[in-house]
Backbone as CSV, one residue per row, in Angstrom:
resi,resn,N_x,N_y,N_z,CA_x,CA_y,CA_z,C_x,C_y,C_z
1,MET,69.160,-14.816,-40.723,68.953,-15.263,-39.690,68.162,-14.221,-38.634
2,LYS,68.821,-13.135,-38.579,68.308,-12.072,-36.912,67.144,-11.288,-37.469
3,LEU,67.500,-10.924,-39.032,65.853,-9.822,-39.744,64.676,-11.579,-39.601
4,GLN,64.564,-12.484,-39.730,64.437,-13.530,-39.439,63.245,-13.903,-38.007
5,LYS,64.227,-13.739,-36.799,63.295,-13.687,-35.275,62.972,-12.317,-35.288
6,ILE,62.926,-11.274,-35.999,62.907,-10.355,-35.519,60.633,-9.825,-35.967
7,MET,61.783,-10.890,-37.138,59.652,-10.754,-37.934,58.658,-12.321,-37.165
8,ALA,59.856,-12.735,-36.912,58.930,-14.243,-35.813,58.499,-13.147,-34.516
9,MET,59.114,-12.388,-34.260,58.711,-11.701,-32.987,57.369,-10.756,-32.633
10,THR,57.799,-9.704,-34.184,56.584,-9.182,-34.024,55.343,-9.349,-33.851
11,LEU,55.441,-10.642,-35.475,53.753,-11.071,-35.293,53.493,-12.493,-34.642
12,ALA,54.651,-12.680,-33.136,53.982,-12.456,-32.317,53.132,-12.014,-31.528
13,PHE,54.437,-10.937,-31.318,53.658,-9.944,-30.502,52.218,-9.449,-30.395
14,GLY,51.800,-9.351,-32.445,50.931,-8.966,-32.739,50.025,-9.571,-32.793
15,MET,49.820,-11.347,-32.884,48.460,-11.518,-32.286,48.245,-12.413,-31.184
16,LEU,49.087,-11.885,-30.236,49.289,-11.849,-28.507,48.209,-10.208,-28.259
17,ALA,48.497,-9.195,-29.235,47.372,-7.994,-29.053,46.268,-7.731,-29.626
18,ALA,45.699,-8.510,-30.642,44.804,-9.379,-31.272,43.610,-9.721,-30.624
19,CYS,44.962,-11.040,-29.230,43.938,-12.080,-28.965,43.618,-10.737,-27.366
20,GLY,44.935,-10.507,-26.735,43.977,-9.227,-25.478,42.291,-8.740,-25.852
21,LYS,42.774,-8.014,-27.685,41.488,-7.325,-27.677,40.824,-7.812,-27.590
22,GLN,40.294,-9.185,-28.607,39.086,-9.503,-28.131,38.952,-9.829,-27.869
23,GLY,39.944,-10.006,-26.161,39.344,-11.008,-25.136,38.798,-9.853,-24.402
24,LYS,38.939,-8.756,-24.398,38.705,-7.906,-23.906,37.322,-7.309,-23.611
25,GLU,37.302,-7.083,-25.633,36.026,-6.979,-26.027,35.130,-8.372,-25.702
26,GLN,34.543,-9.149,-25.624,34.178,-10.017,-25.119,33.572,-9.790,-24.421
27,THR,34.545,-9.870,-22.694,34.155,-10.062,-21.568,33.738,-7.832,-21.768
28,GLU,34.034,-7.047,-22.358,33.183,-5.980,-22.126,31.884,-6.389,-22.300
29,GLU,31.665,-7.425,-23.568,30.792,-7.312,-24.122,28.921,-8.485,-23.047
30,SER,30.281,-9.456,-22.697,29.615,-9.985,-21.518,29.134,-9.221,-20.956
31,THR,29.820,-8.678,-19.679,29.161,-7.214,-18.584,28.126,-7.038,-19.649
32,THR,28.253,-5.775,-20.470,27.006,-5.466,-20.530,25.869,-6.112,-21.363
33,ALA,25.961,-7.404,-21.291,24.662,-7.570,-21.194,24.423,-7.630,-20.538
34,GLU,24.941,-8.777,-19.352,24.954,-9.218,-18.241,23.587,-8.049,-17.512
35,ALA,24.579,-6.440,-17.301,24.410,-5.824,-16.725,22.495,-5.558,-17.559
36,GLU,22.458,-5.672,-18.369,21.043,-5.432,-19.034,20.313,-5.990,-18.646
37,ALA,20.790,-7.412,-18.864,19.239,-8.282,-17.593,19.367,-7.972,-16.984
38,MET,20.272,-7.652,-15.916,19.969,-7.867,-14.439,19.009,-5.571,-14.028
39,THR,19.230,-5.354,-15.295,18.451,-4.092,-15.122,16.848,-4.042,-15.452
40,ALA,17.574,-5.030,-16.322,15.938,-5.585,-16.725,14.866,-6.475,-15.719
41,THR,15.421,-7.538,-15.567,14.931,-7.646,-14.577,14.377,-7.291,-13.015
42,THR,15.352,-6.390,-12.234,14.645,-4.869,-11.935,13.895,-4.623,-11.879
43,THR,13.772,-3.996,-13.704,12.596,-2.809,-13.854,11.317,-3.726,-13.435
44,GLU,11.830,-5.410,-14.425,10.227,-5.723,-14.411,9.895,-7.003,-12.857
45,GLU,10.905,-6.809,-12.023,10.181,-6.707,-10.630,9.854,-5.331,-10.003
46,ASN,10.086,-4.147,-10.313,10.173,-3.095,-9.372,8.336,-2.872,-10.472
47,LYS,8.282,-2.847,-11.043,7.270,-2.673,-12.528,5.396,-1.943,-11.415
48,ASP,5.251,-0.791,-11.445,3.813,-0.777,-10.903,3.257,-2.074,-10.345
49,ASN,1.583,-2.305,-10.436,0.503,-2.973,-10.033,1.139,-3.964,-10.804
50,THR,1.943,-5.019,-10.291,2.254,-6.339,-10.943,3.161,-6.937,-10.054
51,LEU,2.317,-8.498,-9.941,2.942,-10.042,-9.113,4.493,-10.328,-9.313
52,SER,5.222,-9.879,-8.313,6.555,-11.066,-8.848,5.939,-12.892,-8.959
53,PRO,6.856,-13.334,-9.491,7.051,-14.600,-9.599,6.373,-15.496,-8.237
54,GLU,7.000,-14.406,-7.110,7.664,-15.377,-5.527,6.227,-15.131,-4.718
55,GLU,5.833,-13.396,-5.442,4.649,-13.039,-5.090,3.221,-14.211,-5.725
56,THR,3.487,-14.416,-7.567,2.040,-15.445,-6.546,2.400,-16.644,-7.171
57,GLN,3.308,-16.948,-5.765,3.615,-18.008,-5.843,2.477,-18.522,-3.602
58,ASN,3.254,-16.832,-3.741,2.771,-16.873,-2.493,1.539,-17.093,-2.251
59,GLY,1.323,-16.611,-3.013,-0.903,-15.755,-2.192,-1.265,-14.450,-2.277
60,TRP,-0.256,-13.614,-4.258,-0.883,-12.161,-3.077,-1.466,-12.662,-4.348
61,GLU,-2.364,-11.376,-4.929,-3.534,-11.285,-5.406,-3.673,-9.529,-6.188
62,LEU,-3.672,-8.947,-6.966,-3.890,-8.101,-7.152,-5.023,-7.023,-7.195
63,LEU,-4.992,-6.699,-6.195,-6.404,-5.275,-5.901,-6.629,-4.333,-7.157
64,PHE,-5.803,-4.375,-7.471,-5.475,-2.763,-9.137,-4.548,-3.677,-9.692
65,ASP,-4.593,-3.449,-11.378,-3.824,-3.344,-12.039,-3.625,-2.753,-12.738
66,GLY,-3.364,-1.431,-11.832,-3.297,-0.593,-13.284,-4.374,-0.135,-14.404
67,GLN,-5.263,-0.749,-14.621,-6.530,-0.068,-15.497,-7.718,-0.646,-15.066
68,SER,-7.798,-1.579,-13.880,-9.097,-1.682,-14.650,-9.664,-1.517,-12.074
69,THR,-11.478,-1.137,-12.086,-11.600,-1.366,-11.750,-12.972,-2.213,-10.738
70,ASP,-11.878,-3.470,-11.553,-13.228,-4.355,-11.191,-13.054,-5.320,-9.821
71,LYS,-12.613,-5.330,-9.327,-12.319,-5.726,-7.910,-13.011,-5.257,-6.702
72,TRP,-13.929,-3.526,-7.318,-14.029,-2.855,-6.261,-15.453,-2.807,-6.739
73,ARG,-16.553,-1.350,-5.803,-17.937,-1.527,-5.979,-17.239,0.032,-4.952
74,GLY,-19.102,0.746,-5.250,-19.322,1.920,-4.003,-20.037,1.361,-3.047
75,ALA,-18.992,1.105,-1.347,-19.831,0.851,0.295,-20.840,1.337,-0.493
76,HIS,-22.049,0.536,0.136,-23.165,0.809,-0.411,-24.189,0.369,-1.636
77,SER,-23.023,0.000,-1.939,-24.243,-0.284,-4.121,-22.991,-1.299,-4.591
78,GLU,-24.135,-1.975,-6.003,-23.416,-2.654,-7.182,-22.630,-2.136,-7.862
79,THR,-22.359,-1.156,-8.296,-21.246,-0.790,-9.121,-20.492,-0.128,-8.708
80,PHE,-19.991,0.925,-9.277,-18.628,1.210,-9.080,-18.908,2.492,-8.517
81,PRO,-18.169,3.843,-8.487,-18.673,5.038,-7.988,-18.968,5.783,-9.308
82,GLU,-19.814,6.861,-10.703,-19.361,6.842,-12.342,-18.893,8.408,-11.606
83,ARG,-18.526,8.858,-10.482,-17.667,10.316,-10.411,-16.285,10.347,-9.475
84,GLY,-15.781,10.636,-8.781,-15.267,11.137,-7.373,-13.949,10.376,-7.324
85,TRP,-14.075,9.188,-8.376,-12.207,8.227,-8.069,-12.274,8.098,-10.327
86,TYR,-10.811,8.055,-10.424,-10.392,7.665,-11.965,-9.465,7.355,-12.041
87,VAL,-9.306,6.594,-12.528,-7.692,5.478,-13.093,-6.507,6.342,-13.796
88,GLU,-5.708,6.787,-13.984,-4.222,7.575,-14.743,-3.148,7.548,-14.226
89,ASP,-2.493,7.113,-16.339,-1.173,6.193,-15.632,-0.978,5.532,-14.931
90,GLY,-1.803,4.698,-14.580,-1.463,3.413,-13.317,-2.106,3.802,-12.185
91,VAL,-2.583,4.849,-11.753,-3.066,5.135,-10.756,-4.477,5.239,-10.546
92,LEU,-4.468,5.032,-8.857,-6.039,4.772,-8.231,-6.569,6.365,-7.960
93,VAL,-7.169,7.462,-8.021,-6.930,8.260,-8.279,-8.753,9.043,-6.547
94,VAL,-8.801,9.171,-6.240,-9.977,9.892,-5.384,-10.050,11.176,-5.635
95,GLU,-10.960,11.584,-6.104,-11.323,13.155,-6.116,-11.165,14.600,-4.897
96,ALA,-10.991,15.039,-5.308,-10.930,16.597,-4.217,-12.915,16.995,-4.670
97,ALA,-12.302,17.514,-2.631,-14.847,17.791,-3.413,-14.646,18.887,-1.564
98,GLU,-13.758,19.658,-2.456,-13.248,21.064,-0.341,-13.632,20.522,1.135
99,GLY,-13.000,19.213,1.088,-13.020,18.388,2.053,-13.999,17.730,2.491
100,GLU,-15.260,17.730,1.922,-16.751,16.432,2.258,-16.404,15.385,3.003
101,GLU,-16.212,14.540,3.111,-16.499,13.235,3.784,-17.226,12.674,3.031
102,SER,-16.947,11.655,1.778,-17.688,11.285,1.246,-18.619,11.866,0.516
103,GLY,-18.600,13.827,-0.456,-18.623,14.640,-1.145,-18.640,14.068,-2.352
104,ASN,-18.022,13.448,-2.435,-18.100,13.087,-4.174,-18.352,11.601,-4.466
105,GLY,-18.091,10.218,-4.929,-18.031,9.804,-5.606,-18.090,8.533,-4.386
106,GLY,-17.846,8.800,-2.798,-18.222,7.716,-2.083,-17.408,7.067,-1.294
107,ASP,-17.127,6.119,-1.006,-15.928,5.301,-0.174,-16.042,4.178,-1.207
108,ILE,-14.790,3.293,-1.993,-15.453,2.130,-2.904,-14.554,0.411,-1.144
109,VAL,-15.262,-0.400,-1.871,-14.772,-1.108,-1.751,-14.327,-2.330,-2.480
110,THR,-14.084,-3.371,-1.329,-13.474,-4.735,-2.365,-14.544,-5.397,-2.452
111,LYS,-15.005,-6.072,-3.811,-15.942,-7.013,-3.642,-16.094,-8.559,-2.890
112,GLU,-14.759,-8.776,-2.912,-14.602,-9.350,-1.429,-13.842,-9.132,-0.168
113,GLU,-14.490,-10.030,0.972,-14.866,-9.425,2.107,-13.882,-10.538,2.853
114,TYR,-12.425,-10.094,4.035,-11.206,-11.257,4.567,-11.053,-11.306,6.032
115,THR,-10.786,-11.788,6.223,-10.982,-11.896,7.307,-9.273,-12.762,7.587
116,ASP,-8.424,-13.519,7.578,-6.950,-13.576,8.152,-6.288,-12.617,6.519
117,PHE,-5.522,-11.718,7.032,-4.893,-11.386,5.802,-3.905,-10.193,6.046
118,GLU,-2.460,-9.786,4.957,-2.235,-8.854,4.488,-2.406,-8.203,3.571
119,LEU,-2.237,-7.118,3.444,-2.765,-5.913,2.590,-1.234,-4.969,2.662
120,SER,-1.077,-4.855,1.275,0.142,-4.213,0.323,-0.663,-3.008,-0.156
121,LEU,0.250,-1.916,0.016,-0.511,-0.535,-0.797,-0.064,0.908,-1.092
122,ASP,1.038,1.700,-2.523,1.071,3.303,-1.564,0.139,3.961,-1.834
123,PHE,0.444,4.550,-1.423,-0.060,6.249,-1.015,0.784,6.896,-1.337
124,LYS,0.044,8.745,-1.375,0.201,9.786,-2.133,-1.273,10.721,-1.870
125,ILE,-0.662,11.376,-0.273,-1.334,12.757,-0.890,-0.501,14.297,-1.166
126,THR,-2.014,14.750,-1.171,-1.220,16.597,-1.785,-1.925,16.814,-0.488
127,GLU,-1.274,18.220,0.088,-1.502,19.354,0.896,-2.999,19.923,1.554
128,GLY,-2.885,19.117,3.252,-3.657,19.735,3.778,-4.713,18.125,4.210
129,ALA,-4.646,16.640,2.664,-5.352,16.024,3.274,-5.688,14.591,3.847
130,ASN,-7.295,13.783,3.713,-7.513,13.171,5.119,-8.158,11.815,3.750
131,SER,-7.544,10.745,3.753,-8.540,9.478,3.667,-8.248,8.445,4.747
132,GLY,-8.399,6.937,3.503,-7.829,6.300,5.017,-7.553,4.545,4.373
133,ILE,-7.850,3.770,4.318,-8.084,2.717,4.774,-8.291,1.725,5.850
134,LYS,-9.015,1.276,5.315,-10.292,0.977,6.387,-10.971,-0.431,6.003
135,TYR,-10.439,-1.686,6.545,-10.520,-3.304,6.401,-11.704,-3.895,7.989
136,TYR,-11.789,-4.627,7.656,-12.870,-4.929,8.516,-13.909,-4.878,8.345
137,VAL,-14.465,-4.432,7.703,-15.570,-3.143,7.123,-16.642,-3.602,6.783
138,THR,-18.150,-2.888,7.420,-19.796,-4.093,7.117,-20.225,-3.113,7.165
139,GLU,-21.140,-3.627,6.105,-22.202,-2.088,5.501,-23.386,-2.534,6.118
140,GLN,-23.179,-3.478,7.135,-24.891,-3.658,8.224,-25.098,-2.428,8.660
141,TYR,-24.068,-1.508,9.183,-23.889,-0.045,9.625,-23.993,1.636,8.031
142,ASN,-24.769,2.390,8.549,-24.784,3.643,8.010,-25.005,4.713,8.159
143,SER,-23.396,4.908,7.807,-23.283,6.680,9.311,-23.748,7.549,7.717
144,GLY,-24.265,7.302,6.348,-24.505,8.045,5.912,-23.552,9.248,5.471
145,LYS,-22.367,8.350,5.942,-21.188,9.411,5.205,-20.252,8.093,4.631
146,SER,-19.148,7.912,5.971,-18.546,6.953,5.200,-18.726,5.952,6.004
147,ALA,-17.923,3.796,5.086,-19.121,3.146,5.592,-17.312,2.770,7.411
148,ILE,-18.241,1.795,7.873,-18.295,2.112,9.255,-16.831,0.694,9.577
149,GLY,-15.616,0.831,10.007,-14.265,-0.476,9.875,-12.669,0.150,10.082
150,LEU,-12.406,-1.115,11.399,-11.016,0.322,11.124,-9.956,0.683,10.261
151,GLU,-9.166,2.155,10.564,-8.464,2.399,10.165,-7.679,3.188,9.742
152,TYR,-6.864,2.594,9.419,-5.464,2.930,8.493,-5.282,3.912,8.364
153,GLN,-5.024,5.728,9.010,-5.253,6.578,9.332,-4.054,7.350,7.877
154,VAL,-4.778,8.564,6.541,-3.750,8.865,5.808,-3.923,9.743,5.615
155,LEU,-3.536,10.594,5.925,-3.253,11.987,6.292,-2.188,12.866,5.944
156,ASP,-2.776,14.244,5.840,-0.732,15.454,6.280,-1.221,15.930,8.165
157,ASP,0.146,15.468,8.082,-0.247,15.352,9.915,0.326,17.052,10.339
158,ASP,0.601,17.346,9.331,0.960,18.656,8.601,0.117,20.143,9.055
159,LYS,-0.599,20.101,7.957,-1.809,20.490,8.157,-3.596,20.654,8.561
160,HIS,-3.537,19.376,8.474,-4.653,18.794,8.865,-5.095,19.005,10.531
161,PRO,-6.269,19.949,10.534,-6.340,19.398,11.886,-6.718,19.104,12.764
162,ASP,-7.652,17.114,12.059,-7.348,15.941,12.510,-6.373,16.062,13.359
163,ALA,-4.637,15.291,13.041,-4.023,15.756,13.674,-3.846,15.448,14.620
164,LYS,-4.398,17.058,15.343,-4.073,16.521,16.724,-6.041,16.559,17.862
165,LYS,-6.420,15.637,16.658,-7.133,15.352,17.476,-7.015,14.244,18.306
166,GLY,-8.387,12.974,18.798,-8.415,11.713,18.745,-8.407,11.662,19.820
167,ASN,-9.613,11.148,20.638,-10.316,10.297,21.536,-10.197,9.788,22.642
168,ASN,-9.169,8.877,22.345,-8.175,7.399,22.409,-6.340,8.785,22.925
169,GLY,-6.408,9.819,22.318,-5.059,11.028,23.532,-4.681,11.100,22.175
170,LYS,-3.635,11.799,21.765,-2.781,12.849,22.207,-2.081,11.689,19.877
171,GLY,-2.438,12.475,19.314,-1.652,11.430,17.641,-2.774,10.276,17.214
172,THR,-3.777,9.809,18.030,-4.488,8.777,17.354,-5.288,8.566,15.759
173,ARG,-4.829,10.442,15.955,-5.680,10.516,14.413,-4.816,10.732,12.982
174,THR,-3.144,9.991,13.243,-2.823,11.108,12.916,-2.377,9.698,11.426
175,VAL,-1.559,9.889,10.927,-1.318,8.448,9.856,-0.396,7.683,10.153
176,SER,-0.923,6.766,9.464,-0.944,5.516,9.832,-0.902,4.623,11.294
177,SER,-1.657,5.976,12.272,-2.666,5.170,13.114,-4.311,4.522,13.415
178,LEU,-3.990,4.346,14.325,-5.526,3.221,14.282,-6.591,4.353,14.454
179,TYR,-7.562,4.003,13.361,-7.926,5.816,13.801,-8.858,6.153,14.946
180,ASP,-8.313,6.860,15.890,-9.374,7.507,16.926,-8.972,6.021,18.297
181,LEU,-7.969,5.312,17.686,-7.386,4.408,18.636,-6.107,3.934,19.431
182,ILE,-5.520,4.250,18.727,-3.871,3.851,19.132,-3.582,4.626,17.731
183,ALA,-2.335,5.812,18.549,-1.389,6.195,18.132,-0.234,5.774,17.365
184,ALA,0.164,5.890,16.049,1.410,5.146,15.907,2.390,5.462,16.307
185,GLU,3.590,5.252,16.167,5.075,5.540,17.610,6.148,5.392,16.382
186,GLY,7.294,5.884,16.623,8.750,6.591,15.725,8.668,5.700,14.257
187,LYS,7.134,6.692,13.307,6.830,6.066,11.714,8.229,7.450,11.544
188,GLU,8.242,7.572,10.549,8.888,7.518,9.534,7.877,8.310,7.757
189,VAL,7.507,9.700,7.593,7.310,9.650,6.692,7.130,10.345,5.447
190,ASN,6.899,10.095,4.469,7.968,10.878,3.332,6.937,11.572,2.953
191,PRO,7.701,13.373,2.220,6.232,14.672,2.280,5.068,14.052,1.759
192,VAL,4.475,15.271,2.320,3.360,15.177,0.430,3.816,15.292,-0.278
193,GLY,3.244,14.661,-1.686,3.576,15.178,-3.075,4.616,13.859,-2.765
194,GLU,4.881,13.004,-2.098,5.932,11.689,-2.594,5.545,10.281,-1.307
195,TRP,5.801,9.204,-2.862,4.161,8.569,-2.012,5.146,7.608,-0.891
196,ASN,4.012,6.511,0.121,4.032,5.911,1.521,3.650,4.498,0.826
197,HIS,4.464,3.976,2.033,4.660,2.606,1.545,3.432,1.967,2.962
198,ALA,1.791,1.627,3.014,1.477,0.870,3.935,0.974,-0.701,3.852
199,ARG,1.481,-0.719,5.062,1.391,-2.629,4.585,0.195,-2.803,6.257
200,ILE,-0.697,-3.434,6.342,-1.370,-3.960,6.765,-1.440,-5.061,7.196
201,VAL,-1.575,-6.356,8.053,-1.042,-7.211,8.677,-2.378,-8.187,9.902
202,SER,-3.125,-8.953,9.854,-4.450,-8.983,10.317,-3.895,-11.026,10.396
203,GLN,-3.951,-10.773,11.696,-4.399,-12.780,11.980,-4.373,-12.980,12.986
204,GLY,-5.233,-14.036,13.066,-5.651,-14.820,14.467,-6.226,-13.598,15.498
205,GLY,-6.804,-12.696,14.533,-7.276,-10.610,15.709,-5.492,-10.303,16.401
206,LYS,-4.743,-10.402,15.712,-3.614,-9.750,16.298,-3.056,-8.975,14.730
207,VAL,-3.480,-7.880,15.320,-3.669,-6.476,14.439,-2.188,-6.056,13.902
208,GLN,-1.151,-5.344,12.777,0.071,-4.392,13.286,0.070,-3.226,11.453
209,HIS,0.223,-2.275,12.236,0.168,-1.314,10.916,1.431,-1.147,10.557
210,PHE,1.878,-1.013,9.240,3.630,-0.319,9.816,3.182,0.390,8.251
211,LEU,4.899,1.291,8.214,4.621,2.260,7.696,5.864,3.126,7.285
212,ASN,6.231,1.995,5.848,7.392,2.464,4.946,8.375,1.528,5.006
213,GLY,7.431,1.118,5.940,8.442,-0.656,5.887,8.871,-0.938,8.283
214,LYS,8.291,0.155,8.268,8.655,0.292,9.704,7.028,0.309,10.049
215,LYS,7.300,-0.779,11.551,5.720,-1.511,12.455,5.601,-0.226,12.773
216,VAL,4.522,0.197,13.080,3.887,2.277,13.595,3.365,1.146,14.495
217,VAL,2.052,0.339,14.440,0.636,0.210,15.441,0.541,-1.449,16.154
218,GLU,0.401,-1.504,16.650,0.766,-3.565,17.257,-0.836,-2.940,17.378
219,TYR,-1.291,-3.849,17.389,-2.735,-4.932,18.841,-3.459,-5.999,18.350
220,ASP,-4.259,-6.653,19.841,-5.099,-7.744,19.099,-6.235,-7.113,19.503
221,ARG,-6.954,-7.576,19.295,-8.773,-7.250,18.296,-9.739,-7.384,19.101
222,PHE,-9.254,-8.586,19.566,-9.980,-9.666,20.773,-10.124,-9.402,22.430
223,SER,-8.228,-7.966,22.647,-8.559,-7.908,24.253,-9.007,-7.325,24.819
224,GLU,-8.734,-7.028,25.976,-9.904,-6.567,27.297,-10.028,-4.961,26.221
225,GLU,-8.706,-4.495,26.506,-8.093,-3.447,26.493,-8.237,-2.129,24.950
226,PHE,-7.785,-3.680,23.997,-8.972,-2.584,22.467,-10.338,-2.651,22.981
227,ALA,-11.256,-2.910,24.170,-13.039,-3.399,24.265,-13.221,-1.669,24.957
228,GLN,-11.625,-1.358,25.461,-11.520,-0.442,26.422,-11.291,0.876,25.706
229,ARG,-11.025,0.398,24.748,-10.402,1.615,23.805,-11.851,2.244,22.464
230,ILE,-12.492,0.537,22.276,-13.430,1.247,21.317,-14.392,2.055,22.170
231,GLN,-14.354,2.254,23.550,-15.493,2.114,24.600,-15.484,4.145,24.501
232,ASN,-14.034,4.618,24.507,-13.611,5.508,24.708,-13.464,5.912,23.133
233,SER,-13.891,5.766,22.155,-14.115,5.931,21.050,-15.121,6.528,20.283
234,LYS,-15.150,7.016,19.321,-16.220,7.638,18.069,-17.732,6.621,18.266
235,TYR,-16.030,4.982,18.185,-16.868,3.976,17.588,-18.109,3.091,18.986
236,LYS,-17.743,3.609,19.895,-19.100,2.740,21.263,-20.231,2.365,20.544
237,ASP,-20.620,3.251,19.721,-22.179,3.009,19.493,-22.749,2.316,18.687
238,TRP,-20.903,1.868,18.056,-22.038,0.748,16.937,-21.053,-0.492,17.567
239,GLU,-22.322,-1.795,17.223,-22.153,-2.576,18.229,-21.976,-4.132,17.694
240,GLY,-20.432,-4.108,18.280,-19.537,-5.196,17.408,-18.390,-4.639,16.865
241,PHE,-17.938,-3.665,16.864,-17.185,-2.777,16.169,-15.458,-3.395,16.076
242,GLY,-15.341,-3.567,15.134,-13.995,-4.065,15.076,-13.634,-5.407,15.452
243,VAL,-14.331,-6.257,15.979,-14.269,-7.720,16.477,-15.112,-8.692,15.514
244,TRP,-15.906,-8.070,14.395,-16.455,-8.848,12.867,-15.061,-10.036,12.249
245,GLU,-16.223,-10.489,12.674,-14.487,-12.216,11.802,-14.325,-11.951,10.517
246,SER,-14.894,-11.688,9.526,-14.015,-10.573,8.181,-14.685,-9.936,7.417
247,GLY,-14.999,-8.776,7.020,-15.121,-7.576,6.629,-14.452,-7.828,4.823
248,HIS,-14.459,-6.344,4.496,-14.056,-6.096,3.013,-13.073,-5.191,2.950
249,ILE,-12.217,-4.282,2.660,-11.013,-3.377,2.725,-11.687,-1.953,1.278
250,LEU,-11.726,-1.036,1.992,-11.441,0.353,1.795,-10.867,1.083,1.438
251,LEU,-11.255,1.961,0.699,-10.742,3.802,0.109,-11.612,3.902,0.465
252,GLN,-11.043,5.657,1.277,-11.739,6.119,1.987,-12.179,7.333,1.079
253,ASP,-12.618,8.433,0.534,-13.464,9.536,-0.111,-13.698,10.250,0.788
254,HIS,-12.737,10.804,1.157,-12.973,12.512,2.342,-13.028,13.959,2.073
255,GLY,-13.072,13.800,0.499,-13.420,15.143,0.374,-12.301,15.692,-0.189
256,ASN,-10.591,14.999,-0.392,-10.082,15.301,-0.851,-9.272,14.526,-1.804
257,GLN,-7.610,14.558,-3.112,-6.867,14.619,-3.524,-6.283,13.683,-3.332
258,VAL,-6.147,12.681,-3.082,-5.133,11.082,-2.533,-4.933,10.072,-4.069
259,PHE,-4.075,9.654,-3.930,-3.864,9.130,-5.049,-2.805,7.387,-4.290
260,TYR,-3.563,6.041,-4.893,-2.994,4.646,-4.643,-2.521,4.045,-5.287
261,LYS,-1.845,3.309,-5.621,-1.460,1.629,-6.655,-0.325,0.965,-5.816
262,ASN,-0.534,0.085,-6.433,0.626,-1.894,-6.368,-0.551,-1.634,-4.521
263,ILE,-1.784,-1.604,-5.159,-2.249,-1.739,-4.232,-2.699,-4.044,-4.202
264,LYS,-2.286,-5.196,-3.086,-2.404,-6.380,-3.585,-3.066,-6.584,-2.042
265,VAL,-3.494,-8.246,-2.421,-3.218,-8.497,-0.129,-2.608,-10.525,-0.834
266,ARG,-3.289,-10.639,0.189,-3.542,-11.686,0.228,-4.178,-12.323,1.422
267,GLU,-4.391,-14.154,1.463,-4.845,-14.350,2.996,-4.207,-14.933,3.697
268,LEU,-4.560,-15.672,4.604,-3.146,-15.427,5.864,-4.445,-16.961,6.282
269,PRO,-3.388,-18.132,6.497,-3.908,-18.977,7.326,-3.736,-18.120,8.741
270,ALA,-5.237,-19.107,9.351,-5.683,-19.121,10.230,-4.412,-19.452,11.470
271,SER,-4.819,-19.105,13.023,-3.572,-18.704,13.535,-4.309,-19.565,14.974
């Protein structure tokens, strides 16, 4: 009787241990599956040159999908430049041309024009580089070099001499500034060779520049203050500069190698 009781207890403990092991394995498998699912979701959300379902629902449109340049053309041209720009590994690249403005393929502009919009993109500069993201670009004027429009400056502040210039005061030609008009303030810039995130929001005349998630410029392009800044700038001779109702978005060829990706835009309701 005592032996039978011992055998029964041993069997019971064995069954409990097996159940515990099985439960642990199931828990570990479940946890692993959940982690893999979360990783897959995160990877998909962070994949370059794509839109999340939420972005699509909120009206975002890709201007560059990592392969095609179909939504762009050369400034003052009907086609995309045959040289000076190329796509590599999901990145849109403007080639170097010894720092000569529009010295290679020239600027590129969106085929569409925008009035109230939000633009988002990533850029990476090389040492000493200069480029720019322009908006409200018009092609009714031709400067002989870059097309005319408001510009979110893309620059190596440490190595490019433009960083020390500016008709509206110190810093008005530094990275993320409104070029030659308003200096960016409180910016946090990632070093040369690393990606930076730019965002421009324009609605009802109110415009904001963001760099790496932080607002660095804010202005009203229809204000008297802005008009005065225009008069103090290199743009004073271009009638209507900065106050056109709509315009193209532009990426500048300033003769230096610069990289762009995750270029997306959405139209905003007029305020």
